[in-house]
Amino acid sequence: MSPDPGERVRASFDGEPIEAEPGASVAAALISTGRTAWRTTREGKPRGLFCGIGVCFDCLVEIDGESGQRACMIPLKEGMRVCSAGGPRGEAAEASETEGGAA
Protein backbone atom coordinates (compact mmCIF):
# COMPACT_ATOMS: atom_id res chain seq x y z
CA MET A 1 0.00 0.00 0.00
CA SER A 2 1.44 3.37 -1.03
CA PRO A 3 1.31 6.35 1.32
CA ASP A 4 -1.31 9.01 0.67
CA PRO A 5 0.25 11.51 -1.80
CA GLY A 6 -0.79 14.38 0.47
CA GLU A 7 0.66 12.77 3.59
CA ARG A 8 3.66 14.57 5.10
CA VAL A 9 5.98 13.85 8.02
CA ARG A 10 6.56 16.90 10.21
CA ALA A 11 9.62 17.52 12.35
CA SER A 12 11.91 20.41 13.29
CA PHE A 13 15.42 21.53 12.40
CA ASP A 14 17.08 23.97 14.80
CA GLY A 15 13.59 24.80 16.06
CA GLU A 16 12.15 25.55 12.59
CA PRO A 17 9.49 23.28 11.07
CA ILE A 18 10.48 20.91 8.26
CA GLU A 19 8.45 18.28 6.46
CA ALA A 20 8.87 15.58 3.86
CA GLU A 21 7.11 12.67 2.23
CA PRO A 22 7.02 9.48 4.32
CA GLY A 23 10.25 7.50 3.89
CA ALA A 24 12.39 10.52 2.98
CA SER A 25 15.70 10.85 4.78
CA VAL A 26 16.50 13.71 7.13
CA ALA A 27 18.97 14.96 4.50
CA ALA A 28 16.29 14.90 1.78
CA ALA A 29 13.96 16.90 4.02
CA LEU A 30 16.70 19.48 4.67
CA ILE A 31 17.63 19.73 0.97
CA SER A 32 13.94 20.20 0.07
CA THR A 33 13.85 23.31 2.29
CA GLY A 34 16.82 24.80 0.43
CA ARG A 35 19.42 23.99 3.08
CA THR A 36 22.72 22.81 1.63
CA ALA A 37 24.79 22.82 4.83
CA TRP A 38 23.88 21.92 8.40
CA ARG A 39 27.18 21.49 10.17
CA THR A 40 30.61 23.11 10.15
CA THR A 41 34.10 21.72 10.45
CA ARG A 42 36.46 22.88 13.19
CA GLU A 43 37.71 25.45 10.68
CA GLY A 44 34.17 26.76 10.18
CA LYS A 45 33.69 25.30 6.69
CA PRO A 46 30.07 24.39 5.87
CA ARG A 47 29.12 20.75 5.32
CA GLY A 48 25.92 19.00 4.29
CA LEU A 49 24.99 16.18 1.94
CA PHE A 50 27.97 14.87 -0.04
CA CYS A 51 27.92 11.14 -0.79
CA GLY A 52 24.34 10.39 0.26
CA ILE A 53 25.20 6.79 1.20
CA GLY A 54 26.57 7.16 4.73
CA VAL A 55 30.26 6.89 3.88
CA CYS A 56 31.65 10.43 4.12
CA PHE A 57 30.04 11.59 7.40
CA ASP A 58 29.65 15.15 6.03
CA CYS A 59 25.92 15.19 6.82
CA LEU A 60 26.15 14.65 10.59
CA VAL A 61 23.38 16.12 12.73
CA GLU A 62 21.98 15.70 16.22
CA ILE A 63 18.66 13.85 16.28
CA ASP A 64 16.52 13.85 19.41
CA GLY A 65 19.57 14.63 21.54
CA GLU A 66 21.83 11.98 19.97
CA SER A 67 24.83 13.52 18.19
CA GLY A 68 26.78 12.11 15.26
CA GLN A 69 23.76 10.90 13.26
CA ARG A 70 24.09 10.62 9.47
CA ALA A 71 21.21 12.64 7.99
CA CYS A 72 21.40 10.72 4.71
CA MET A 73 20.76 7.36 6.39
CA ILE A 74 17.91 8.14 8.78
CA PRO A 75 14.28 8.49 7.68
CA LEU A 76 12.53 11.61 8.94
CA LYS A 77 9.99 10.66 11.60
CA GLU A 78 7.02 12.58 12.95
CA GLY A 79 8.05 14.97 15.73
CA MET A 80 11.79 14.34 15.29
CA ARG A 81 14.01 17.14 16.64
CA VAL A 82 17.02 17.63 14.36
CA CYS A 83 19.81 20.08 15.24
CA SER A 84 22.79 21.28 13.25
CA ALA A 85 26.26 20.19 14.34
CA GLY A 86 28.89 22.81 15.13
CA GLY A 87 31.78 20.53 14.26
CA PRO A 88 32.58 16.98 13.25
CA ARG A 89 31.22 14.30 15.53
CA GLY A 90 32.50 10.76 15.81
CA GLU A 91 35.80 9.11 15.03
CA ALA A 92 35.08 8.67 11.32
CA ALA A 93 34.51 12.38 10.77
CA GLU A 94 37.62 13.30 12.75
CA ALA A 95 39.73 10.76 10.86
CA SER A 96 38.41 11.99 7.53
CA GLU A 97 39.25 15.58 8.44
CA THR A 98 42.78 14.82 9.65
CA GLU A 99 43.50 12.65 6.61
CA GLY A 100 42.34 15.33 4.17
CA GLY A 101 39.00 13.64 3.46
CA ALA A 102 35.63 15.18 2.65
CA ALA A 103 34.88 16.37 6.19
PDB file of N, CA and C in Angstrom:
ATOM      1  N   MET A   1       0.841  -1.176   0.000  1.00  0.00           N
ATOM      2  CA  MET A   1       0.000   0.000   0.000  1.00  0.00           C
ATOM      3  C   MET A   1       0.887   1.240   0.000  1.00  0.00           C
ATOM      4  N   SER A   2       0.662   2.133  -0.923  1.00  0.00           N
ATOM      5  CA  SER A   2       1.437   3.372  -1.026  1.00  0.00           C
ATOM      6  C   SER A   2       0.897   4.412  -0.062  1.00  0.00           C
ATOM      7  N   PRO A   3       1.795   5.281   0.450  1.00  0.00           N
ATOM      8  CA  PRO A   3       1.312   6.349   1.323  1.00  0.00           C
ATOM      9  C   PRO A   3       0.441   7.328   0.546  1.00  0.00           C
ATOM     10  N   ASP A   4      -0.452   7.977   1.256  1.00  0.00           N
ATOM     11  CA  ASP A   4      -1.309   9.013   0.674  1.00  0.00           C
ATOM     12  C   ASP A   4      -0.414  10.096   0.087  1.00  0.00           C
ATOM     13  N   PRO A   5      -0.622  10.504  -1.181  1.00  0.00           N
ATOM     14  CA  PRO A   5       0.253  11.506  -1.800  1.00  0.00           C
ATOM     15  C   PRO A   5       0.280  12.833  -1.048  1.00  0.00           C
ATOM     16  N   GLY A   6      -0.756  13.135  -0.294  1.00  0.00           N
ATOM     17  CA  GLY A   6      -0.789  14.382   0.470  1.00  0.00           C
ATOM     18  C   GLY A   6      -0.205  14.244   1.859  1.00  0.00           C
ATOM     19  N   GLU A   7       0.136  13.022   2.250  1.00  0.00           N
ATOM     20  CA  GLU A   7       0.658  12.766   3.593  1.00  0.00           C
ATOM     21  C   GLU A   7       2.069  13.342   3.726  1.00  0.00           C
ATOM     22  N   ARG A   8       2.340  13.989   4.841  1.00  0.00           N
ATOM     23  CA  ARG A   8       3.660  14.574   5.099  1.00  0.00           C
ATOM     24  C   ARG A   8       4.098  14.206   6.512  1.00  0.00           C
ATOM     25  N   VAL A   9       5.385  14.060   6.700  1.00  0.00           N
ATOM     26  CA  VAL A   9       5.982  13.853   8.016  1.00  0.00           C
ATOM     27  C   VAL A   9       6.501  15.204   8.474  1.00  0.00           C
ATOM     28  N   ARG A  10       6.156  15.592   9.689  1.00  0.00           N
ATOM     29  CA  ARG A  10       6.559  16.899  10.213  1.00  0.00           C
ATOM     30  C   ARG A  10       7.541  16.725  11.360  1.00  0.00           C
ATOM     31  N   ALA A  11       8.576  17.555  11.329  1.00  0.00           N
ATOM     32  CA  ALA A  11       9.621  17.522  12.351  1.00  0.00           C
ATOM     33  C   ALA A  11      10.162  18.941  12.489  1.00  0.00           C
ATOM     34  N   SER A  12      11.296  19.080  13.181  1.00  0.00           N
ATOM     35  CA  SER A  12      11.910  20.409  13.287  1.00  0.00           C
ATOM     36  C   SER A  12      13.417  20.306  13.082  1.00  0.00           C
ATOM     37  N   PHE A  13      13.976  21.399  12.563  1.00  0.00           N
ATOM     38  CA  PHE A  13      15.419  21.527  12.399  1.00  0.00           C
ATOM     39  C   PHE A  13      15.835  22.846  13.032  1.00  0.00           C
ATOM     40  N   ASP A  14      16.660  22.777  14.047  1.00  0.00           N
ATOM     41  CA  ASP A  14      17.081  23.968  14.798  1.00  0.00           C
ATOM     42  C   ASP A  14      15.874  24.816  15.196  1.00  0.00           C
ATOM     43  N   GLY A  15      14.792  24.132  15.576  1.00  0.00           N
ATOM     44  CA  GLY A  15      13.594  24.803  16.057  1.00  0.00           C
ATOM     45  C   GLY A  15      12.627  25.253  14.981  1.00  0.00           C
ATOM     46  N   GLU A  16      13.015  25.146  13.712  1.00  0.00           N
ATOM     47  CA  GLU A  16      12.153  25.547  12.593  1.00  0.00           C
ATOM     48  C   GLU A  16      11.455  24.312  12.022  1.00  0.00           C
ATOM     49  N   PRO A  17      10.190  24.443  11.616  1.00  0.00           N
ATOM     50  CA  PRO A  17       9.486  23.279  11.068  1.00  0.00           C
ATOM     51  C   PRO A  17      10.057  22.824   9.722  1.00  0.00           C
ATOM     52  N   ILE A  18      10.134  21.510   9.549  1.00  0.00           N
ATOM     53  CA  ILE A  18      10.485  20.905   8.261  1.00  0.00           C
ATOM     54  C   ILE A  18       9.482  19.790   8.012  1.00  0.00           C
ATOM     55  N   GLU A  19       9.332  19.397   6.777  1.00  0.00           N
ATOM     56  CA  GLU A  19       8.447  18.282   6.460  1.00  0.00           C
ATOM     57  C   GLU A  19       8.924  17.603   5.192  1.00  0.00           C
ATOM     58  N   ALA A  20       8.482  16.366   5.032  1.00  0.00           N
ATOM     59  CA  ALA A  20       8.870  15.584   3.859  1.00  0.00           C
ATOM     60  C   ALA A  20       7.851  14.481   3.642  1.00  0.00           C
ATOM     61  N   GLU A  21       7.952  13.830   2.510  1.00  0.00           N
ATOM     62  CA  GLU A  21       7.114  12.669   2.232  1.00  0.00           C
ATOM     63  C   GLU A  21       7.553  11.525   3.138  1.00  0.00           C
ATOM     64  N   PRO A  22       6.642  10.643   3.514  1.00  0.00           N
ATOM     65  CA  PRO A  22       7.023   9.484   4.324  1.00  0.00           C
ATOM     66  C   PRO A  22       8.135   8.686   3.644  1.00  0.00           C
ATOM     67  N   GLY A  23       9.124   8.277   4.414  1.00  0.00           N
ATOM     68  CA  GLY A  23      10.248   7.505   3.891  1.00  0.00           C
ATOM     69  C   GLY A  23      11.440   8.335   3.471  1.00  0.00           C
ATOM     70  N   ALA A  24      11.273   9.654   3.364  1.00  0.00           N
ATOM     71  CA  ALA A  24      12.390  10.522   2.979  1.00  0.00           C
ATOM     72  C   ALA A  24      13.401  10.609   4.114  1.00  0.00           C
ATOM     73  N   SER A  25      14.661  10.715   3.764  1.00  0.00           N
ATOM     74  CA  SER A  25      15.705  10.849   4.781  1.00  0.00           C
ATOM     75  C   SER A  25      15.687  12.253   5.376  1.00  0.00           C
ATOM     76  N   VAL A  26      16.342  12.389   6.517  1.00  0.00           N
ATOM     77  CA  VAL A  26      16.500  13.708   7.133  1.00  0.00           C
ATOM     78  C   VAL A  26      17.204  14.632   6.140  1.00  0.00           C
ATOM     79  N   ALA A  27      18.240  14.144   5.471  1.00  0.00           N
ATOM     80  CA  ALA A  27      18.971  14.962   4.495  1.00  0.00           C
ATOM     81  C   ALA A  27      18.055  15.416   3.363  1.00  0.00           C
ATOM     82  N   ALA A  28      17.211  14.530   2.855  1.00  0.00           N
ATOM     83  CA  ALA A  28      16.286  14.899   1.781  1.00  0.00           C
ATOM     84  C   ALA A  28      15.331  15.988   2.246  1.00  0.00           C
ATOM     85  N   ALA A  29      14.860  15.877   3.477  1.00  0.00           N
ATOM     86  CA  ALA A  29      13.965  16.905   4.025  1.00  0.00           C
ATOM     87  C   ALA A  29      14.683  18.245   4.114  1.00  0.00           C
ATOM     88  N   LEU A  30      15.938  18.233   4.554  1.00  0.00           N
ATOM     89  CA  LEU A  30      16.697  19.479   4.667  1.00  0.00           C
ATOM     90  C   LEU A  30      16.977  20.079   3.290  1.00  0.00           C
ATOM     91  N   ILE A  31      17.372  19.252   2.334  1.00  0.00           N
ATOM     92  CA  ILE A  31      17.627  19.729   0.973  1.00  0.00           C
ATOM     93  C   ILE A  31      16.350  20.332   0.379  1.00  0.00           C
ATOM     94  N   SER A  32      15.200  19.704   0.647  1.00  0.00           N
ATOM     95  CA  SER A  32      13.942  20.197   0.071  1.00  0.00           C
ATOM     96  C   SER A  32      13.545  21.564   0.613  1.00  0.00           C
ATOM     97  N   THR A  33      14.129  21.970   1.743  1.00  0.00           N
ATOM     98  CA  THR A  33      13.852  23.307   2.291  1.00  0.00           C
ATOM     99  C   THR A  33      14.875  24.329   1.804  1.00  0.00           C
ATOM    100  N   GLY A  34      15.817  23.887   0.960  1.00  0.00           N
ATOM    101  CA  GLY A  34      16.824  24.797   0.431  1.00  0.00           C
ATOM    102  C   GLY A  34      18.113  24.831   1.232  1.00  0.00           C
ATOM    103  N   ARG A  35      18.191  24.031   2.282  1.00  0.00           N
ATOM    104  CA  ARG A  35      19.423  23.994   3.078  1.00  0.00           C
ATOM    105  C   ARG A  35      20.445  23.105   2.371  1.00  0.00           C
ATOM    106  N   THR A  36      21.654  23.604   2.243  1.00  0.00           N
ATOM    107  CA  THR A  36      22.719  22.810   1.628  1.00  0.00           C
ATOM    108  C   THR A  36      23.818  22.471   2.621  1.00  0.00           C
ATOM    109  N   ALA A  37      23.803  23.100   3.786  1.00  0.00           N
ATOM    110  CA  ALA A  37      24.795  22.817   4.831  1.00  0.00           C
ATOM    111  C   ALA A  37      24.095  22.856   6.179  1.00  0.00           C
ATOM    112  N   TRP A  38      24.484  21.926   7.064  1.00  0.00           N
ATOM    113  CA  TRP A  38      23.885  21.916   8.396  1.00  0.00           C
ATOM    114  C   TRP A  38      24.880  21.556   9.489  1.00  0.00           C
ATOM    115  N   ARG A  39      26.134  21.586   9.159  1.00  0.00           N
ATOM    116  CA  ARG A  39      27.185  21.494  10.174  1.00  0.00           C
ATOM    117  C   ARG A  39      28.401  22.232   9.662  1.00  0.00           C
ATOM    118  N   THR A  40      29.353  22.480  10.547  1.00  0.00           N
ATOM    119  CA  THR A  40      30.607  23.108  10.151  1.00  0.00           C
ATOM    120  C   THR A  40      31.768  22.284  10.677  1.00  0.00           C
ATOM    121  N   THR A  41      32.886  22.370   9.980  1.00  0.00           N
ATOM    122  CA  THR A  41      34.105  21.723  10.450  1.00  0.00           C
ATOM    123  C   THR A  41      34.714  22.571  11.560  1.00  0.00           C
ATOM    124  N   ARG A  42      35.770  22.081  12.158  1.00  0.00           N
ATOM    125  CA  ARG A  42      36.461  22.877  13.187  1.00  0.00           C
ATOM    126  C   ARG A  42      36.963  24.192  12.625  1.00  0.00           C
ATOM    127  N   GLU A  43      37.240  24.221  11.330  1.00  0.00           N
ATOM    128  CA  GLU A  43      37.710  25.448  10.682  1.00  0.00           C
ATOM    129  C   GLU A  43      36.561  26.353  10.258  1.00  0.00           C
ATOM    130  N   GLY A  44      35.325  25.948  10.521  1.00  0.00           N
ATOM    131  CA  GLY A  44      34.166  26.755  10.180  1.00  0.00           C
ATOM    132  C   GLY A  44      33.659  26.571   8.758  1.00  0.00           C
ATOM    133  N   LYS A  45      34.135  25.547   8.063  1.00  0.00           N
ATOM    134  CA  LYS A  45      33.686  25.302   6.691  1.00  0.00           C
ATOM    135  C   LYS A  45      32.338  24.573   6.713  1.00  0.00           C
ATOM    136  N   PRO A  46      31.397  25.005   5.868  1.00  0.00           N
ATOM    137  CA  PRO A  46      30.068  24.385   5.866  1.00  0.00           C
ATOM    138  C   PRO A  46      30.085  22.984   5.262  1.00  0.00           C
ATOM    139  N   ARG A  47      29.266  22.119   5.820  1.00  0.00           N
ATOM    140  CA  ARG A  47      29.123  20.752   5.322  1.00  0.00           C
ATOM    141  C   ARG A  47      27.650  20.365   5.336  1.00  0.00           C
ATOM    142  N   GLY A  48      27.283  19.510   4.395  1.00  0.00           N
ATOM    143  CA  GLY A  48      25.918  18.999   4.294  1.00  0.00           C
ATOM    144  C   GLY A  48      25.959  17.656   3.594  1.00  0.00           C
ATOM    145  N   LEU A  49      25.043  17.438   2.673  1.00  0.00           N
ATOM    146  CA  LEU A  49      24.986  16.180   1.945  1.00  0.00           C
ATOM    147  C   LEU A  49      26.118  16.124   0.918  1.00  0.00           C
ATOM    148  N   PHE A  50      26.891  15.040   0.932  1.00  0.00           N
ATOM    149  CA  PHE A  50      27.966  14.869  -0.042  1.00  0.00           C
ATOM    150  C   PHE A  50      27.774  13.545  -0.771  1.00  0.00           C
ATOM    151  N   CYS A  51      28.012  12.427  -0.101  1.00  0.00           N
ATOM    152  CA  CYS A  51      27.924  11.137  -0.789  1.00  0.00           C
ATOM    153  C   CYS A  51      26.495  10.589  -0.819  1.00  0.00           C
ATOM    154  N   GLY A  52      25.719  10.863   0.211  1.00  0.00           N
ATOM    155  CA  GLY A  52      24.340  10.391   0.264  1.00  0.00           C
ATOM    156  C   GLY A  52      24.179   8.914   0.571  1.00  0.00           C
ATOM    157  N   ILE A  53      25.281   8.221   0.901  1.00  0.00           N
ATOM    158  CA  ILE A  53      25.201   6.787   1.200  1.00  0.00           C
ATOM    159  C   ILE A  53      25.839   6.430   2.540  1.00  0.00           C
ATOM    160  N   GLY A  54      26.083   7.418   3.375  1.00  0.00           N
ATOM    161  CA  GLY A  54      26.568   7.163   4.726  1.00  0.00           C
ATOM    162  C   GLY A  54      28.050   6.917   4.873  1.00  0.00           C
ATOM    163  N   VAL A  55      28.837   7.180   3.840  1.00  0.00           N
ATOM    164  CA  VAL A  55      30.264   6.889   3.883  1.00  0.00           C
ATOM    165  C   VAL A  55      31.096   8.080   4.347  1.00  0.00           C
ATOM    166  N   CYS A  56      30.763   9.279   3.904  1.00  0.00           N
ATOM    167  CA  CYS A  56      31.655  10.426   4.117  1.00  0.00           C
ATOM    168  C   CYS A  56      31.465  11.138   5.457  1.00  0.00           C
ATOM    169  N   PHE A  57      30.329  10.966   6.110  1.00  0.00           N
ATOM    170  CA  PHE A  57      30.035  11.594   7.404  1.00  0.00           C
ATOM    171  C   PHE A  57      29.964  13.122   7.328  1.00  0.00           C
ATOM    172  N   ASP A  58      29.793  13.697   6.146  1.00  0.00           N
ATOM    173  CA  ASP A  58      29.652  15.148   6.027  1.00  0.00           C
ATOM    174  C   ASP A  58      28.291  15.630   6.513  1.00  0.00           C
ATOM    175  N   CYS A  59      27.291  14.776   6.528  1.00  0.00           N
ATOM    176  CA  CYS A  59      25.920  15.193   6.823  1.00  0.00           C
ATOM    177  C   CYS A  59      25.515  15.003   8.286  1.00  0.00           C
ATOM    178  N   LEU A  60      26.478  14.922   9.192  1.00  0.00           N
ATOM    179  CA  LEU A  60      26.155  14.651  10.591  1.00  0.00           C
ATOM    180  C   LEU A  60      25.267  15.722  11.207  1.00  0.00           C
ATOM    181  N   VAL A  61      24.301  15.259  11.993  1.00  0.00           N
ATOM    182  CA  VAL A  61      23.385  16.121  12.733  1.00  0.00           C
ATOM    183  C   VAL A  61      23.151  15.498  14.105  1.00  0.00           C
ATOM    184  N   GLU A  62      22.470  16.239  14.952  1.00  0.00           N
ATOM    185  CA  GLU A  62      21.984  15.701  16.221  1.00  0.00           C
ATOM    186  C   GLU A  62      20.503  15.417  16.036  1.00  0.00           C
ATOM    187  N   ILE A  63      20.070  14.222  16.409  1.00  0.00           N
ATOM    188  CA  ILE A  63      18.663  13.848  16.284  1.00  0.00           C
ATOM    189  C   ILE A  63      18.146  13.423  17.647  1.00  0.00           C
ATOM    190  N   ASP A  64      17.132  14.133  18.110  1.00  0.00           N
ATOM    191  CA  ASP A  64      16.517  13.851  19.409  1.00  0.00           C
ATOM    192  C   ASP A  64      17.564  13.699  20.507  1.00  0.00           C
ATOM    193  N   GLY A  65      18.548  14.598  20.502  1.00  0.00           N
ATOM    194  CA  GLY A  65      19.571  14.631  21.536  1.00  0.00           C
ATOM    195  C   GLY A  65      20.750  13.709  21.317  1.00  0.00           C
ATOM    196  N   GLU A  66      20.735  12.918  20.249  1.00  0.00           N
ATOM    197  CA  GLU A  66      21.833  11.983  19.970  1.00  0.00           C
ATOM    198  C   GLU A  66      22.704  12.545  18.842  1.00  0.00           C
ATOM    199  N   SER A  67      23.936  12.899  19.173  1.00  0.00           N
ATOM    200  CA  SER A  67      24.830  13.516  18.188  1.00  0.00           C
ATOM    201  C   SER A  67      25.437  12.473  17.253  1.00  0.00           C
ATOM    202  N   GLY A  68      26.058  12.971  16.182  1.00  0.00           N
ATOM    203  CA  GLY A  68      26.782  12.105  15.258  1.00  0.00           C
ATOM    204  C   GLY A  68      25.898  11.240  14.378  1.00  0.00           C
ATOM    205  N   GLN A  69      24.682  11.672  14.095  1.00  0.00           N
ATOM    206  CA  GLN A  69      23.763  10.901  13.257  1.00  0.00           C
ATOM    207  C   GLN A  69      23.907  11.319  11.796  1.00  0.00           C
ATOM    208  N   ARG A  70      23.958  10.340  10.905  1.00  0.00           N
ATOM    209  CA  ARG A  70      24.088  10.625   9.471  1.00  0.00           C
ATOM    210  C   ARG A  70      22.707  10.930   8.881  1.00  0.00           C
ATOM    211  N   ALA A  71      22.512  12.180   8.489  1.00  0.00           N
ATOM    212  CA  ALA A  71      21.212  12.635   7.986  1.00  0.00           C
ATOM    213  C   ALA A  71      20.783  11.891   6.727  1.00  0.00           C
ATOM    214  N   CYS A  72      21.741  11.409   5.953  1.00  0.00           N
ATOM    215  CA  CYS A  72      21.402  10.720   4.705  1.00  0.00           C
ATOM    216  C   CYS A  72      20.893   9.302   4.935  1.00  0.00           C
ATOM    217  N   MET A  73      21.101   8.751   6.117  1.00  0.00           N
ATOM    218  CA  MET A  73      20.764   7.358   6.387  1.00  0.00           C
ATOM    219  C   MET A  73      19.513   7.178   7.242  1.00  0.00           C
ATOM    220  N   ILE A  74      19.000   8.251   7.807  1.00  0.00           N
ATOM    221  CA  ILE A  74      17.910   8.141   8.778  1.00  0.00           C
ATOM    222  C   ILE A  74      16.634   8.740   8.203  1.00  0.00           C
ATOM    223  N   PRO A  75      15.552   7.948   8.170  1.00  0.00           N
ATOM    224  CA  PRO A  75      14.281   8.490   7.685  1.00  0.00           C
ATOM    225  C   PRO A  75      13.731   9.529   8.660  1.00  0.00           C
ATOM    226  N   LEU A  76      13.175  10.592   8.118  1.00  0.00           N
ATOM    227  CA  LEU A  76      12.532  11.609   8.945  1.00  0.00           C
ATOM    228  C   LEU A  76      11.292  10.998   9.576  1.00  0.00           C
ATOM    229  N   LYS A  77      11.146  11.194  10.882  1.00  0.00           N
ATOM    230  CA  LYS A  77       9.990  10.660  11.603  1.00  0.00           C
ATOM    231  C   LYS A  77       9.201  11.802  12.223  1.00  0.00           C
ATOM    232  N   GLU A  78       7.924  11.584  12.375  1.00  0.00           N
ATOM    233  CA  GLU A  78       7.024  12.581  12.947  1.00  0.00           C
ATOM    234  C   GLU A  78       7.542  13.054  14.302  1.00  0.00           C
ATOM    235  N   GLY A  79       7.648  14.376  14.461  1.00  0.00           N
ATOM    236  CA  GLY A  79       8.051  14.968  15.732  1.00  0.00           C
ATOM    237  C   GLY A  79       9.543  14.950  16.017  1.00  0.00           C
ATOM    238  N   MET A  80      10.343  14.424  15.097  1.00  0.00           N
ATOM    239  CA  MET A  80      11.791  14.341  15.293  1.00  0.00           C
ATOM    240  C   MET A  80      12.376  15.743  15.477  1.00  0.00           C
ATOM    241  N   ARG A  81      13.314  15.868  16.417  1.00  0.00           N
ATOM    242  CA  ARG A  81      14.011  17.137  16.640  1.00  0.00           C
ATOM    243  C   ARG A  81      15.437  16.993  16.104  1.00  0.00           C
ATOM    244  N   VAL A  82      15.714  17.692  15.020  1.00  0.00           N
ATOM    245  CA  VAL A  82      17.022  17.634  14.362  1.00  0.00           C
ATOM    246  C   VAL A  82      17.734  18.953  14.619  1.00  0.00           C
ATOM    247  N   CYS A  83      19.010  18.875  14.987  1.00  0.00           N
ATOM    248  CA  CYS A  83      19.806  20.084  15.238  1.00  0.00           C
ATOM    249  C   CYS A  83      21.090  20.032  14.423  1.00  0.00           C
ATOM    250  N   SER A  84      21.536  21.200  13.985  1.00  0.00           N
ATOM    251  CA  SER A  84      22.792  21.283  13.249  1.00  0.00           C
ATOM    252  C   SER A  84      23.953  20.943  14.178  1.00  0.00           C
ATOM    253  N   ALA A  85      25.060  20.548  13.577  1.00  0.00           N
ATOM    254  CA  ALA A  85      26.257  20.195  14.340  1.00  0.00           C
ATOM    255  C   ALA A  85      27.307  21.275  14.123  1.00  0.00           C
ATOM    256  N   GLY A  86      27.902  21.741  15.209  1.00  0.00           N
ATOM    257  CA  GLY A  86      28.887  22.812  15.126  1.00  0.00           C
ATOM    258  C   GLY A  86      30.272  22.345  14.765  1.00  0.00           C
ATOM    259  N   GLY A  87      30.479  21.075  14.617  1.00  0.00           N
ATOM    260  CA  GLY A  87      31.778  20.534  14.260  1.00  0.00           C
ATOM    261  C   GLY A  87      31.640  19.055  14.017  1.00  0.00           C
ATOM    262  N   PRO A  88      32.681  18.404  13.543  1.00  0.00           N
ATOM    263  CA  PRO A  88      32.578  16.983  13.255  1.00  0.00           C
ATOM    264  C   PRO A  88      32.323  16.188  14.522  1.00  0.00           C
ATOM    265  N   ARG A  89      31.524  15.164  14.395  1.00  0.00           N
ATOM    266  CA  ARG A  89      31.222  14.297  15.534  1.00  0.00           C
ATOM    267  C   ARG A  89      31.602  12.872  15.146  1.00  0.00           C
ATOM    268  N   GLY A  90      32.173  12.154  16.061  1.00  0.00           N
ATOM    269  CA  GLY A  90      32.498  10.759  15.809  1.00  0.00           C
ATOM    270  C   GLY A  90      33.888  10.581  15.228  1.00  0.00           C
ATOM    271  N   GLU A  91      34.435   9.412  15.463  1.00  0.00           N
ATOM    272  CA  GLU A  91      35.798   9.114  15.029  1.00  0.00           C
ATOM    273  C   GLU A  91      35.951   9.154  13.515  1.00  0.00           C
ATOM    274  N   ALA A  92      34.950   8.702  12.776  1.00  0.00           N
ATOM    275  CA  ALA A  92      35.077   8.666  11.316  1.00  0.00           C
ATOM    276  C   ALA A  92      35.207  10.070  10.745  1.00  0.00           C
ATOM    277  N   ALA A  93      34.426  11.005  11.263  1.00  0.00           N
ATOM    278  CA  ALA A  93      34.511  12.381  10.765  1.00  0.00           C
ATOM    279  C   ALA A  93      35.855  12.992  11.117  1.00  0.00           C
ATOM    280  N   GLU A  94      36.330  12.757  12.338  1.00  0.00           N
ATOM    281  CA  GLU A  94      37.621  13.303  12.750  1.00  0.00           C
ATOM    282  C   GLU A  94      38.744  12.705  11.923  1.00  0.00           C
ATOM    283  N   ALA A  95      38.697  11.403  11.663  1.00  0.00           N
ATOM    284  CA  ALA A  95      39.733  10.757  10.865  1.00  0.00           C
ATOM    285  C   ALA A  95      39.717  11.296   9.445  1.00  0.00           C
ATOM    286  N   SER A  96      38.526  11.470   8.893  1.00  0.00           N
ATOM    287  CA  SER A  96      38.412  11.989   7.534  1.00  0.00           C
ATOM    288  C   SER A  96      39.012  13.383   7.442  1.00  0.00           C
ATOM    289  N   GLU A  97      38.742  14.205   8.446  1.00  0.00           N
ATOM    290  CA  GLU A  97      39.247  15.576   8.435  1.00  0.00           C
ATOM    291  C   GLU A  97      40.773  15.613   8.570  1.00  0.00           C
ATOM    292  N   THR A  98      41.340  14.794   9.442  1.00  0.00           N
ATOM    293  CA  THR A  98      42.784  14.822   9.649  1.00  0.00           C
ATOM    294  C   THR A  98      43.537  14.179   8.489  1.00  0.00           C
ATOM    295  N   GLU A  99      42.863  13.303   7.743  1.00  0.00           N
ATOM    296  CA  GLU A  99      43.501  12.648   6.607  1.00  0.00           C
ATOM    297  C   GLU A  99      43.231  13.376   5.299  1.00  0.00           C
ATOM    298  N   GLY A 100      42.613  14.564   5.376  1.00  0.00           N
ATOM    299  CA  GLY A 100      42.338  15.325   4.165  1.00  0.00           C
ATOM    300  C   GLY A 100      41.131  14.841   3.406  1.00  0.00           C
ATOM    301  N   GLY A 101      40.205  14.154   4.098  1.00  0.00           N
ATOM    302  CA  GLY A 101      38.996  13.638   3.456  1.00  0.00           C
ATOM    303  C   GLY A 101      37.958  14.711   3.244  1.00  0.00           C
ATOM    304  N   ALA A 102      36.731  14.272   2.994  1.00  0.00           N
ATOM    305  CA  ALA A 102      35.627  15.177   2.651  1.00  0.00           C
ATOM    306  C   ALA A 102      35.180  16.035   3.807  1.00  0.00           C
ATOM    307  N   ALA A 103      35.362  15.608   5.033  1.00  0.00           N
ATOM    308  CA  ALA A 103      34.885  16.374   6.186  1.00  0.00           C
ATOM    309  C   ALA A 103      35.718  17.541   6.372  1.00  0.00           C
TER     310      ALA A 103
END
